[in-house]
Structures are given as structure tokens and as C-alpha cells.
Short mmCIF file of C-alpha atoms in Angstrom, two decimals:
data_model
loop_
_atom_site.label_atom_id
_atom_site.label_comp_id
_atom_site.label_asym_id
_atom_site.label_seq_id
_atom_site.Cartn_x
_atom_site.Cartn_y
_atom_site.Cartn_z
CA UNK A 741 95.87 58.37 -20.75
CA UNK A 742 96.33 56.52 -16.69
CA UNK A 743 93.54 54.34 -17.79
CA UNK A 744 95.21 53.24 -21.21
CA UNK A 745 98.63 52.93 -19.36
CA UNK A 746 97.44 50.80 -16.74
CA UNK A 747 95.66 48.31 -18.80
CA UNK A 748 98.81 47.95 -21.12
CA UNK A 749 101.17 47.05 -17.98
CA UNK A 750 98.37 45.02 -16.06
CA UNK A 751 97.97 42.72 -19.73
CA UNK A 752 101.49 42.90 -21.30
CA UNK A 753 103.58 42.77 -17.91
CA UNK A 754 101.29 39.88 -15.96
CA UNK A 755 98.45 38.51 -17.88
CA UNK A 756 101.18 36.68 -20.13
CA UNK A 757 102.96 34.15 -18.33
CA UNK A 758 106.21 34.67 -19.83
CA UNK A 759 109.80 36.08 -17.12
CA UNK A 760 111.07 40.05 -18.43
CA UNK A 761 108.21 40.55 -21.03
CA UNK A 762 108.73 44.06 -19.87
CA UNK A 763 111.99 44.26 -21.77
CA UNK A 764 110.37 43.39 -25.26
CA UNK A 765 107.26 44.93 -27.26
CA UNK A 766 104.04 43.60 -28.85
CA UNK A 767 104.13 40.64 -26.12
CA UNK A 768 100.55 40.13 -26.79
CA UNK A 769 102.58 37.51 -29.73
CA UNK A 770 103.49 35.37 -26.48
CA UNK A 771 99.54 34.37 -25.19
CA UNK A 772 98.51 31.11 -26.11
CA UNK A 773 95.66 30.20 -28.19
CA UNK A 774 93.46 27.39 -28.39
CA UNK A 775 91.60 25.97 -25.01
CA UNK A 776 93.72 22.43 -25.40
CA UNK A 777 97.28 23.76 -25.39
CA UNK A 778 96.41 25.91 -22.44
CA UNK A 779 94.58 22.57 -20.97
CA UNK A 780 98.22 21.51 -20.91
CA UNK A 781 99.69 23.94 -19.40
CA UNK A 782 100.59 25.65 -22.93
CA UNK A 783 103.10 22.20 -23.72
CA UNK A 784 102.64 22.32 -27.60
CA UNK A 785 105.58 22.21 -29.52
CA UNK A 786 106.62 18.63 -29.81
CA UNK A 787 102.95 18.03 -30.30
CA UNK A 788 101.86 20.48 -33.20
CA UNK A 789 99.66 18.49 -34.73
CA UNK A 790 96.97 20.16 -36.05
CA UNK A 791 95.85 23.63 -37.07
CA UNK A 792 97.80 25.72 -33.80
CA UNK A 793 100.66 24.57 -35.27
CA UNK A 794 100.78 28.18 -37.62
CA UNK A 795 101.03 29.34 -33.81
CA UNK A 796 102.79 26.60 -32.41
CA UNK A 797 105.96 25.09 -34.43
CA UNK A 798 105.13 25.37 -38.53
CA UNK A 799 107.01 22.57 -38.61
CA UNK A 800 104.32 20.48 -37.29
CA UNK A 801 102.06 21.07 -40.54
CA UNK A 802 104.29 19.26 -42.91
CA UNK A 803 102.87 16.04 -41.00
CA UNK A 804 99.75 17.16 -41.53
CA UNK A 805 97.35 16.37 -43.91
CA UNK A 806 93.94 17.78 -45.77
CA UNK A 807 92.26 21.02 -43.72
CA UNK A 808 91.78 22.38 -40.59
CA UNK A 809 90.07 25.40 -39.31
CA UNK A 810 90.46 26.78 -36.45
CA UNK A 811 89.31 29.77 -33.75
CA UNK A 812 88.80 30.99 -30.26
CA UNK A 813 87.30 33.78 -28.79
CA UNK A 814 88.38 34.56 -25.02
CA UNK A 815 87.39 37.26 -23.00
CA UNK A 816 90.59 37.95 -21.42
CA UNK A 817 91.15 39.11 -17.24
CA UNK A 818 87.34 39.65 -16.86
CA UNK A 819 88.33 40.28 -13.66
CA UNK A 820 89.77 43.68 -14.53
CA UNK A 821 88.13 44.72 -17.45
CA UNK A 822 85.57 44.12 -19.23
CA UNK A 823 86.46 44.96 -22.53
CA UNK A 824 89.75 43.65 -23.36
CA UNK A 825 89.19 40.35 -25.48
CA UNK A 826 91.72 38.14 -27.66
CA UNK A 827 90.60 36.42 -31.05
CA UNK A 828 92.42 34.00 -32.71
CA UNK A 829 91.55 32.13 -35.77
CA UNK A 830 93.86 29.57 -37.59
CA UNK A 831 93.54 27.86 -41.63
CA UNK A 832 95.73 24.79 -42.72
CA UNK A 833 95.82 23.31 -45.90
CA UNK A 834 98.21 19.98 -47.77
CA UNK A 835 99.11 20.55 -50.84
CA UNK A 836 100.60 17.04 -51.79
CA UNK A 837 103.25 18.16 -54.46
CA UNK A 838 104.27 21.45 -51.75
CA UNK A 839 103.66 20.64 -48.45
CA UNK A 840 101.40 22.11 -45.92
CA UNK A 841 100.12 25.77 -46.52
CA UNK A 842 98.29 28.24 -43.59
CA UNK A 843 97.86 30.97 -41.16
CA UNK A 844 96.55 32.30 -38.46
CA UNK A 845 95.18 35.79 -37.10
CA UNK A 846 95.55 37.04 -33.76
CA UNK A 847 93.59 40.11 -32.26
CA UNK A 848 93.83 42.25 -29.06
CA UNK A 849 91.39 44.40 -28.07
CA UNK A 850 92.22 46.65 -24.84
CA UNK A 851 88.74 48.16 -25.24
CA UNK A 852 87.75 52.29 -24.83
CA UNK A 853 90.28 54.61 -23.10
CA UNK A 854 90.30 57.58 -21.38
CA UNK A 855 92.31 60.54 -23.06
CA UNK A 856 94.14 62.96 -21.37
CA UNK A 857 96.01 66.09 -22.23
CA UNK A 858 99.98 66.78 -20.48
CA UNK A 859 98.48 68.26 -17.56
CA UNK A 860 96.53 65.44 -16.61
CA UNK A 861 93.11 67.15 -17.85
CA UNK A 862 90.45 64.56 -19.46
CA UNK A 863 90.00 64.53 -23.02
CA UNK A 864 88.01 62.65 -25.80
CA UNK A 865 88.25 59.05 -25.29
CA UNK A 866 90.12 56.80 -27.68
CA UNK A 867 90.53 52.61 -28.91
CA UNK A 868 93.79 50.47 -28.57
CA UNK A 869 93.99 47.36 -30.07
CA UNK A 870 96.68 45.25 -32.01
CA UNK A 871 96.81 42.08 -34.69
CA UNK A 872 98.90 40.08 -35.93
CA UNK A 873 98.43 38.06 -39.41
CA UNK A 874 100.93 35.09 -40.03
CA UNK A 875 101.77 33.28 -43.21
CA UNK A 876 102.64 29.12 -42.59
CA UNK A 877 104.07 26.29 -44.18
CA UNK A 878 105.83 23.66 -43.29
CA UNK A 879 107.29 20.64 -45.31
CA UNK A 880 109.04 17.41 -44.22
CA UNK A 881 112.97 17.04 -44.68
CA UNK A 882 112.58 12.64 -44.26
CA UNK A 883 109.61 10.78 -43.49
CA UNK A 884 110.58 11.59 -39.57
CA UNK A 885 110.97 15.12 -39.17
CA UNK A 886 110.69 18.61 -39.90
CA UNK A 887 110.66 22.10 -40.48
CA UNK A 888 108.75 25.21 -41.34
CA UNK A 889 108.99 29.07 -41.18
CA UNK A 890 105.71 31.86 -40.31
CA UNK A 891 106.05 35.30 -41.63
CA UNK A 892 103.33 37.70 -39.63
CA UNK A 893 102.83 41.30 -39.87
CA UNK A 894 102.37 43.14 -36.69
CA UNK A 895 100.51 46.54 -35.84
CA UNK A 896 99.66 47.85 -32.99
CA UNK A 897 97.68 50.56 -32.26
CA UNK A 898 97.96 52.40 -28.70
CA UNK A 899 96.23 55.24 -28.54
CA UNK A 900 94.91 58.55 -31.42
CA UNK A 901 97.75 60.80 -31.01
CA UNK A 902 100.67 61.69 -28.70
CA UNK A 903 100.21 63.98 -25.51
CA UNK A 904 102.30 67.46 -25.81
CA UNK A 905 104.12 65.80 -23.06
CA UNK A 906 105.37 63.30 -25.21
CA UNK A 907 108.93 63.75 -27.50
CA UNK A 908 109.59 62.52 -30.44
CA UNK A 909 108.46 62.63 -34.42
CA UNK A 910 107.00 58.93 -33.93
CA UNK A 911 103.21 57.57 -33.85
CA UNK A 912 101.74 56.09 -31.30
CA UNK A 913 101.14 52.97 -33.67
CA UNK A 914 103.49 51.20 -35.71
CA UNK A 915 103.45 48.20 -38.51
CA UNK A 916 105.94 45.51 -38.08
CA UNK A 917 107.63 42.25 -39.52
CA UNK A 918 108.92 39.10 -38.22
CA UNK A 919 109.69 35.22 -38.30
CA UNK A 920 109.27 32.31 -36.66
CA UNK A 921 111.09 28.67 -37.54
CA UNK A 922 110.67 25.51 -36.59
CA UNK A 923 111.92 22.22 -37.04
CA UNK A 924 110.21 18.98 -35.68
CA UNK A 925 111.47 15.34 -35.60
CA UNK A 926 109.73 12.32 -34.39
CA UNK A 927 110.75 9.09 -33.46
CA UNK A 928 109.26 5.77 -32.50
CA UNK A 929 106.97 6.94 -29.48
CA UNK A 930 108.61 10.63 -29.20
CA UNK A 931 108.63 13.60 -30.86
CA UNK A 932 110.91 16.43 -30.37
CA UNK A 933 110.52 20.16 -31.74
CA UNK A 934 111.74 23.70 -31.85
CA UNK A 935 111.22 26.98 -31.94
CA UNK A 936 112.30 30.02 -32.93
CA UNK A 937 109.20 32.70 -32.61
CA UNK A 938 108.77 36.49 -33.60
CA UNK A 939 112.74 37.12 -35.13
CA UNK A 940 113.14 40.56 -36.56
CA UNK A 941 113.40 44.26 -36.11
CA UNK A 942 113.12 46.72 -32.98
CA UNK A 943 109.93 48.17 -32.75
CA UNK A 944 109.25 51.74 -31.75
CA UNK A 945 106.21 54.11 -31.41
CA UNK A 946 106.93 57.94 -30.18
CA UNK A 947 110.81 58.16 -29.78
CA UNK A 948 112.43 56.36 -32.04
CA UNK A 949 115.32 56.22 -29.93
CA UNK A 950 113.71 53.92 -27.21
CA UNK A 951 112.92 51.28 -29.05
CA UNK A 952 112.28 48.09 -28.15
CA UNK A 953 112.77 44.57 -29.06
CA UNK A 954 110.17 42.58 -30.39
CA UNK A 955 109.81 39.20 -27.76
CA UNK A 956 112.06 36.62 -29.83
CA UNK A 957 111.15 33.19 -27.91
CA UNK A 958 112.63 29.72 -28.04
CA UNK A 959 110.63 26.72 -27.06
CA UNK A 960 111.98 23.58 -26.65
CA UNK A 961 109.40 20.27 -26.37
CA UNK A 962 109.02 16.61 -26.00
CA UNK A 963 105.93 15.28 -27.05
CA UNK A 964 105.23 11.47 -25.48
CA UNK A 965 101.89 8.62 -25.07
CA UNK A 966 103.33 7.08 -21.69
CA UNK A 967 100.27 4.50 -22.59
CA UNK A 968 97.94 2.90 -24.78
CA UNK A 969 95.92 0.85 -25.35
CA UNK A 970 92.40 -0.13 -28.12
CA UNK A 971 90.23 2.79 -26.00
CA UNK A 972 93.17 5.06 -24.25
CA UNK A 973 96.09 6.94 -24.59
CA UNK A 974 97.57 9.11 -22.08
CA UNK A 975 100.26 11.67 -23.26
CA UNK A 976 102.96 14.06 -22.03
CA UNK A 977 104.15 17.35 -22.70
CA UNK A 978 106.66 19.56 -21.80
CA UNK A 979 108.23 22.72 -22.59
CA UNK A 980 111.00 24.84 -21.78
CA UNK A 981 110.80 29.04 -23.19
CA UNK A 982 113.33 31.62 -23.18
CA UNK A 983 113.38 34.85 -24.24
CA UNK A 984 116.29 35.73 -26.91
CA UNK A 985 116.36 39.35 -25.20
CA UNK A 986 119.41 40.62 -24.33
CA UNK A 987 119.31 43.81 -21.95
CA UNK A 988 121.67 45.72 -20.00
CA UNK A 989 121.15 48.45 -17.74
CA UNK A 990 122.82 51.49 -17.40
CA UNK A 991 126.55 51.59 -15.71
CA UNK A 992 128.66 54.15 -14.14
CA UNK A 993 132.03 53.00 -15.50
CA UNK A 994 134.41 55.48 -15.28
CA UNK A 995 132.41 55.56 -11.51
CA UNK A 996 132.25 59.95 -11.84
CA UNK A 997 128.87 59.44 -10.24
CA UNK A 998 126.60 59.98 -13.13
CA UNK A 999 125.52 58.04 -16.81
CA UNK A 1000 127.57 60.47 -19.13
CA UNK A 1001 128.38 58.76 -22.32
CA UNK A 1002 126.18 56.16 -24.73
CA UNK A 1003 128.81 53.40 -23.28
CA UNK A 1004 127.06 53.91 -20.36
CA UNK A 1005 123.75 53.81 -21.21
CA UNK A 1006 121.47 50.89 -21.06
CA UNK A 1007 120.53 48.86 -24.10
CA UNK A 1008 119.66 45.97 -25.66
CA UNK A 1009 121.72 43.61 -28.14
CA UNK A 1010 120.20 43.31 -32.00
CA UNK A 1011 117.43 39.62 -32.04
CA UNK A 1012 120.85 37.75 -34.38
CA UNK A 1013 122.58 38.60 -31.40
CA UNK A 1014 120.77 38.17 -28.57
CA UNK A 1015 120.32 34.50 -29.78
CA UNK A 1016 123.58 34.23 -28.03
CA UNK A 1017 124.19 36.95 -25.82
CA UNK A 1018 120.89 36.15 -23.84
CA UNK A 1019 122.19 33.14 -22.27
CA UNK A 1020 124.29 35.62 -20.57
CA UNK A 1021 123.88 39.02 -19.74
CA UNK A 1022 121.99 38.14 -16.78
CA UNK A 1023 125.00 36.46 -15.31
CA UNK A 1024 128.44 36.56 -17.22
CA UNK A 1025 128.36 39.63 -18.71
CA UNK A 1026 125.71 41.90 -16.05
CA UNK A 1027 127.81 40.78 -13.01
CA UNK A 1028 129.20 44.13 -12.34
CA UNK A 1029 126.59 47.33 -12.19
CA UNK A 1030 129.92 49.45 -10.72
CA UNK A 1031 127.42 51.65 -8.71
CA UNK A 1032 129.65 54.34 -6.99
CA UNK A 1033 129.68 54.26 -3.02
CA UNK A 1034 129.93 57.64 -2.33
CA UNK A 1035 128.94 61.32 -0.93
CA UNK A 1036 129.78 62.91 -4.04
CA UNK A 1037 126.70 65.41 -5.72
CA UNK A 1038 126.75 65.85 -10.04
CA UNK A 1039 124.34 67.73 -11.62
CA UNK A 1040 123.05 66.55 -14.98
CA UNK A 1041 121.60 69.13 -18.14
CA UNK A 1042 118.13 69.47 -16.24
CA UNK A 1043 119.64 70.67 -12.70
CA UNK A 1044 118.37 67.23 -11.01
CA UNK A 1045 120.81 65.68 -8.24
CA UNK A 1046 122.44 62.31 -8.82
CA UNK A 1047 124.02 60.24 -6.34
CA UNK A 1048 124.87 56.75 -7.06
CA UNK A 1049 124.59 57.16 -11.02
CA UNK A 1050 121.31 57.50 -11.00
CA UNK A 1051 118.16 60.19 -10.58
CA UNK A 1052 115.09 58.64 -9.20
CA UNK A 1053 112.28 60.87 -8.90
CA UNK A 1054 108.14 60.40 -6.44
CA UNK A 1055 106.86 58.83 -9.33
CA UNK A 1056 109.50 56.16 -9.78
CA UNK A 1057 107.13 53.90 -7.40
CA UNK A 1058 110.89 54.00 -4.83
CA UNK A 1059 110.32 53.00 -1.63
CA UNK A 1060 112.14 56.26 0.77
CA UNK A 1061 111.96 58.42 -2.74
CA UNK A 1062 110.01 61.47 -1.58
CA UNK A 1063 108.41 64.96 -3.07
CA UNK A 1064 111.64 66.82 -3.60
CA UNK A 1065 114.19 64.38 -3.95
CA UNK A 1066 116.10 63.32 -7.36
CA UNK A 1067 118.71 60.86 -5.67
CA UNK A 1068 118.89 56.97 -5.63
CA UNK A 1069 117.93 55.70 -2.48
CA UNK A 1070 118.99 51.85 -1.57
CA UNK A 1071 118.31 49.04 0.22
CA UNK A 1072 120.22 46.34 1.64
CA UNK A 1073 118.76 42.61 0.85
CA UNK A 1074 115.73 42.76 2.97
CA UNK A 1075 114.72 45.90 2.80
CA UNK A 1076 116.14 48.28 4.78
CA UNK A 1077 116.89 51.18 3.80
CA UNK A 1078 120.95 52.95 3.53
CA UNK A 1079 122.43 56.26 4.11
CA UNK A 1080 124.66 57.52 1.61
CA UNK A 1081 127.42 57.13 4.72
CA UNK A 1082 126.65 53.16 4.97
CA UNK A 1083 129.09 51.03 3.54
CA UNK A 1084 126.44 49.09 1.73
CA UNK A 1085 125.12 51.56 0.15
CA UNK A 1086 124.51 50.92 -3.83
CA UNK A 1087 125.14 47.31 -3.45
CA UNK A 1088 121.44 46.22 -3.63
CA UNK A 1089 119.42 48.22 -5.64
CA UNK A 1090 115.22 49.40 -4.42
CA UNK A 1091 114.40 45.73 -5.13
CA UNK A 1092 116.67 44.60 -2.79
CA UNK A 1093 118.96 43.09 -5.85
CA UNK A 1094 122.09 43.11 -5.83
CA UNK A 1095 123.63 45.86 -8.24
CA UNK A 1096 127.71 45.45 -7.28
CA UNK A 1097 129.34 42.74 -7.45
CA UNK A 1098 131.36 40.52 -9.65
CA UNK A 1099 130.30 38.13 -12.20
CA UNK A 1100 130.93 35.20 -9.22
CA UNK A 1101 127.87 36.84 -7.95
CA UNK A 1102 125.70 35.28 -10.26
CA UNK A 1103 125.65 31.95 -11.97
CA UNK A 1104 124.24 30.33 -14.93
CA UNK A 1105 121.36 28.85 -13.08
CA UNK A 1106 120.23 32.50 -13.30
CA UNK A 1107 119.03 32.45 -16.67
CA UNK A 1108 117.45 28.92 -15.74
CA UNK A 1109 115.16 31.61 -12.97
CA UNK A 1110 114.33 33.43 -16.31
CA UNK A 1111 112.73 30.64 -18.34
CA UNK A 1112 109.11 29.55 -17.95
CA UNK A 1113 108.19 25.60 -18.16
CA UNK A 1114 105.33 23.91 -19.47
CA UNK A 1115 103.85 20.43 -17.90
CA UNK A 1116 100.74 18.98 -19.28
CA UNK A 1117 99.00 15.13 -19.33
CA UNK A 1118 96.51 14.56 -22.08
CA UNK A 1119 93.91 11.65 -21.30
CA UNK A 1120 91.94 10.53 -24.15
CA UNK A 1121 89.22 7.73 -24.42
CA UNK A 1122 88.93 6.31 -28.11
CA UNK A 1123 89.34 9.01 -30.30
CA UNK A 1124 86.47 11.36 -28.87
CA UNK A 1125 86.62 12.43 -25.25
CA UNK A 1126 89.63 14.17 -23.70
CA UNK A 1127 91.19 15.09 -20.17
CA UNK A 1128 93.63 17.38 -19.71
CA UNK A 1129 95.60 18.59 -16.88
CA UNK A 1130 98.89 20.88 -17.14
CA UNK A 1131 101.34 23.59 -15.10
CA UNK A 1132 102.78 26.61 -16.21
CA UNK A 1133 105.76 27.52 -14.17
CA UNK A 1134 107.04 31.11 -14.45
CA UNK A 1135 110.18 31.62 -11.32
CA UNK A 1136 110.94 35.01 -12.47
CA UNK A 1137 107.31 36.13 -13.25
CA UNK A 1138 105.96 35.02 -10.17
CA UNK A 1139 102.92 32.79 -12.04
CA UNK A 1140 102.57 29.13 -11.06
CA UNK A 1141 99.33 28.19 -12.83
CA UNK A 1142 97.65 24.74 -12.39
CA UNK A 1143 95.35 24.41 -15.17
CA UNK A 1144 92.45 22.10 -16.89
CA UNK A 1145 90.94 21.08 -19.80
CA UNK A 1146 88.77 18.71 -22.00
CA UNK A 1147 88.07 17.98 -25.04
CA UNK A 1148 85.24 16.64 -27.58
CA UNK A 1149 85.83 14.85 -30.75
CA UNK A 1150 83.09 14.20 -33.29
CA UNK A 1151 83.24 13.18 -36.76
CA UNK A 1152 84.75 16.37 -38.76
CA UNK A 1153 83.94 18.87 -35.65
CA UNK A 1154 86.15 19.45 -32.33
CA UNK A 1155 85.43 21.66 -29.55
CA UNK A 1156 87.93 21.83 -26.35
CA UNK A 1157 87.91 23.80 -22.94
CA UNK A 1158 90.79 25.05 -20.94
CA UNK A 1159 90.37 26.97 -17.84
CA UNK A 1160 93.36 28.41 -15.74
CA UNK A 1161 93.11 27.97 -11.33
CA UNK A 1162 95.81 30.40 -10.14
CA UNK A 1163 96.15 32.05 -6.72
CA UNK A 1164 93.20 34.50 -5.62
CA UNK A 1165 93.98 38.26 -7.25
CA UNK A 1166 95.91 36.83 -10.06
CA UNK A 1167 94.81 38.15 -14.05
CA UNK A 1168 95.13 34.92 -15.50
CA UNK A 1169 93.00 33.42 -12.33
CA UNK A 1170 90.05 31.77 -12.90
CA UNK A 1171 89.60 32.38 -17.63
CA UNK A 1172 87.79 29.72 -18.94
CA UNK A 1173 88.67 29.42 -22.48
CA UNK A 1174 86.67 27.98 -25.78
CA UNK A 1175 88.18 26.73 -28.86
CA UNK A 1176 86.44 25.26 -32.72
CA UNK A 1177 88.15 23.65 -35.11
CA UNK A 1178 87.05 21.64 -38.15
CA UNK A 1179 88.92 18.50 -40.83
CA UNK A 1180 88.08 18.46 -44.01
CA UNK A 1181 89.58 15.20 -45.51
CA UNK A 1182 90.95 15.12 -48.83
#
């Protein structure tokens, strides 16, 4: 399944644009729909004034009337594969005595994969895909504030069956559920928005002991009009996104050179705890890895030599690990390989990241660096023509994408175009998106 895992890694770890998506499952839920949203750098949580509110912030539905249909189709990462595509369709309807209801469906097709057996020999082809079905509701608290919620079903099909080399009693597909909550406050010339998306239990496939959390994501944002006259309007949008996933590395607390107990194994916090611990895990809780600095050798149950607390192999892709090695080689902060006798051995891992030390070596700013920021401007000429400019900044994921967009509204119909720029070779660069919407007045 090498081709399958290549696509999976590309789509999940590179194309989403959120830091540390590898810490979570079902991260296709983080792909922002709507060409208008993409045109403003994906900043939408405080705007949420159309059917796409069912994705960005269900509280925005409360201030909407009438009915609306919206949809988008895009060939995702066309420079890497020609059979990956993303579909989104949404609907909302205002009910005077109830509020506004709606929903959306997301479908991500990962194309056809070449199957392999445990020896790497080709087997039958199979198809991989993922979808999510969401029901939405938003209602006013008073004339200037509202709340909303989503309930969603999530299905992920990775393969038709597991290979013989994979252990566990589960299946290579899963069906799960999640919730979103949102809040929107309107002032005279300013909207403030808040949402937490993808709250739910962990997701597992083949091995239930290796479940991953959902990509629980918090958004804070603002939307304001900088200039307005009879025919022109200039809007400013800003969002800040924080993944509420708290992950802890394995730590050799007893300094015996091996990870030999459940207390020392890495783990995730459940979502209800990660809501606050995700703000602490990269600095306050994660300051001391306690990797042993010695030459002692231990052997695990498989007979593998372990030095410094971890066992790594050639296929792990760590610089300096060659065939026959079954121990970790660490590097200094400049990336130079260290000998086991070097006094700095164990301080930096194979990526040159400091692993040994105290909480004083890290600060709360590390959490801010993990966040994703969205910035956008939207210029309207009358209510019919829009030009958009945006920027997505993800320092941790090394994704910094300018975006462009345009929109045309005539009567009840709207057409939007979005374009993602970026450095040559980045998977999301040069992606063109189109979306349509149709509104029906009460």
C-alpha cells in the first residue's frame, strides 16, 4: 500500500495547512470549503453569513433568513495526483419560531490505490475515501448574539482489508461522530466569533490500542468593515486557530534506557482535558524528556538493542541510521551526528530539536507558534462584485500561502473563485477553486 500511504501523508500532513495534523485522525475535516473563504485566507468564523456557516461557525446561521444552497468541487493537489478531489455541499433554512437549521456533506476521494501484501507484492487495487455528514442549528440569544451547534457523522475508508503484516482485530475503515459549538457576537461595526469543531471520541482502525484523537480545533476571529459608502465596502477578517490536541512523547522517567511501562509510553489527552492541556503540552508539561545519556545497552522483548530510551531502524528515515542499527543516533542543534560518548548526546533528537532540559527551555510562545493565523480583505463594489485577498500563516507547518479571490452576485445566484498561491513545489500552490450558491427569500 505504498502509493496509498504516500497520498495519505501528502493529503493529511501537507495539504491541510494546520500545525501538527499528524497528531490527529480525520484531518480532512480541516480542509476549508468555499472559494470565497479561501480568497480571504480562510478567515470566516466571525463572518459566517451564508450556508458555509454550517462549517465555519453554526452560530452565524442565527442571523440569516430565507433558504440557501451552496456547493464546491475541486481537484485537490492536482500536481501530485489526478484522482484526488474534494466535494462540499451545504443547505440552510430559517424557521421563524425555531431558528435556522441546515447542514453539509463533505466527501474527499483519495483515488485508486495499488494494494500490496506483507512482502510488498502487488495485489488488487482498491479505492479510499472519507466523508462527513453534518446537521446544523443556530439561534439568537438576543438581537446581537447567537450560539449554534453541529452534529456530524464521519466515515473513513482507507482500504478494503488489512495486510497480513498489520496486527489488531479492527478494520481499515471507521465510522465515528463529533460535535461543533459556536458563538457570534455583533457590535455596531464589529463581529467577534468563536467555535470549537470536531469534539468527539478517538478514532481507531486496525489496532484499537493505537487510536488517534479527532482534529479538535478552536477558532477565534473578528470581522469588521473598514470603509463603506453608497457603492463600496471594504471588510477585514482575521482568525486564529488552535488545535486542541495534547500529545506527550514517550519519556524514560526511571532512566533505565528503555520505555518499559505504560507510564512512560506516549499518549494523548481526551478531548475534554485537551481543551486546556493543549495550551501546556509543548512547554509546561513537555519541558523534560529525560532521555538517558549513557552507553548502557538494553534489549527489548524482540531482542532489539535500545540506547537512550528509544529504538529506531533504517526505515524510520532518521539521518545516520543504517541497516543493522537498532538504536537512536542524536544530533546537535546544527544537525551534526553525535557519538554516544559525546556529552551532548541525547540533548537534541534526530531533527535537531532539544529534547532534554527543563521547562525553562520553553515558553508559552511555543504554543502561539503552533497556531495557524488567517488574514483577509474583501472589497465589494455594490452588492454584486467582490475582490478578495488573503494570507494563511502556519509557522509550525511551514505553510505560508497568499490567496486571491473574486465573486459575482446576480439576483439569487452567486459565483466565487479562489486561488491559492505559494512556493513552487508546495502541494497546495496553484490550486483553483470554484463555488456556487443560490439563495431563496422567505
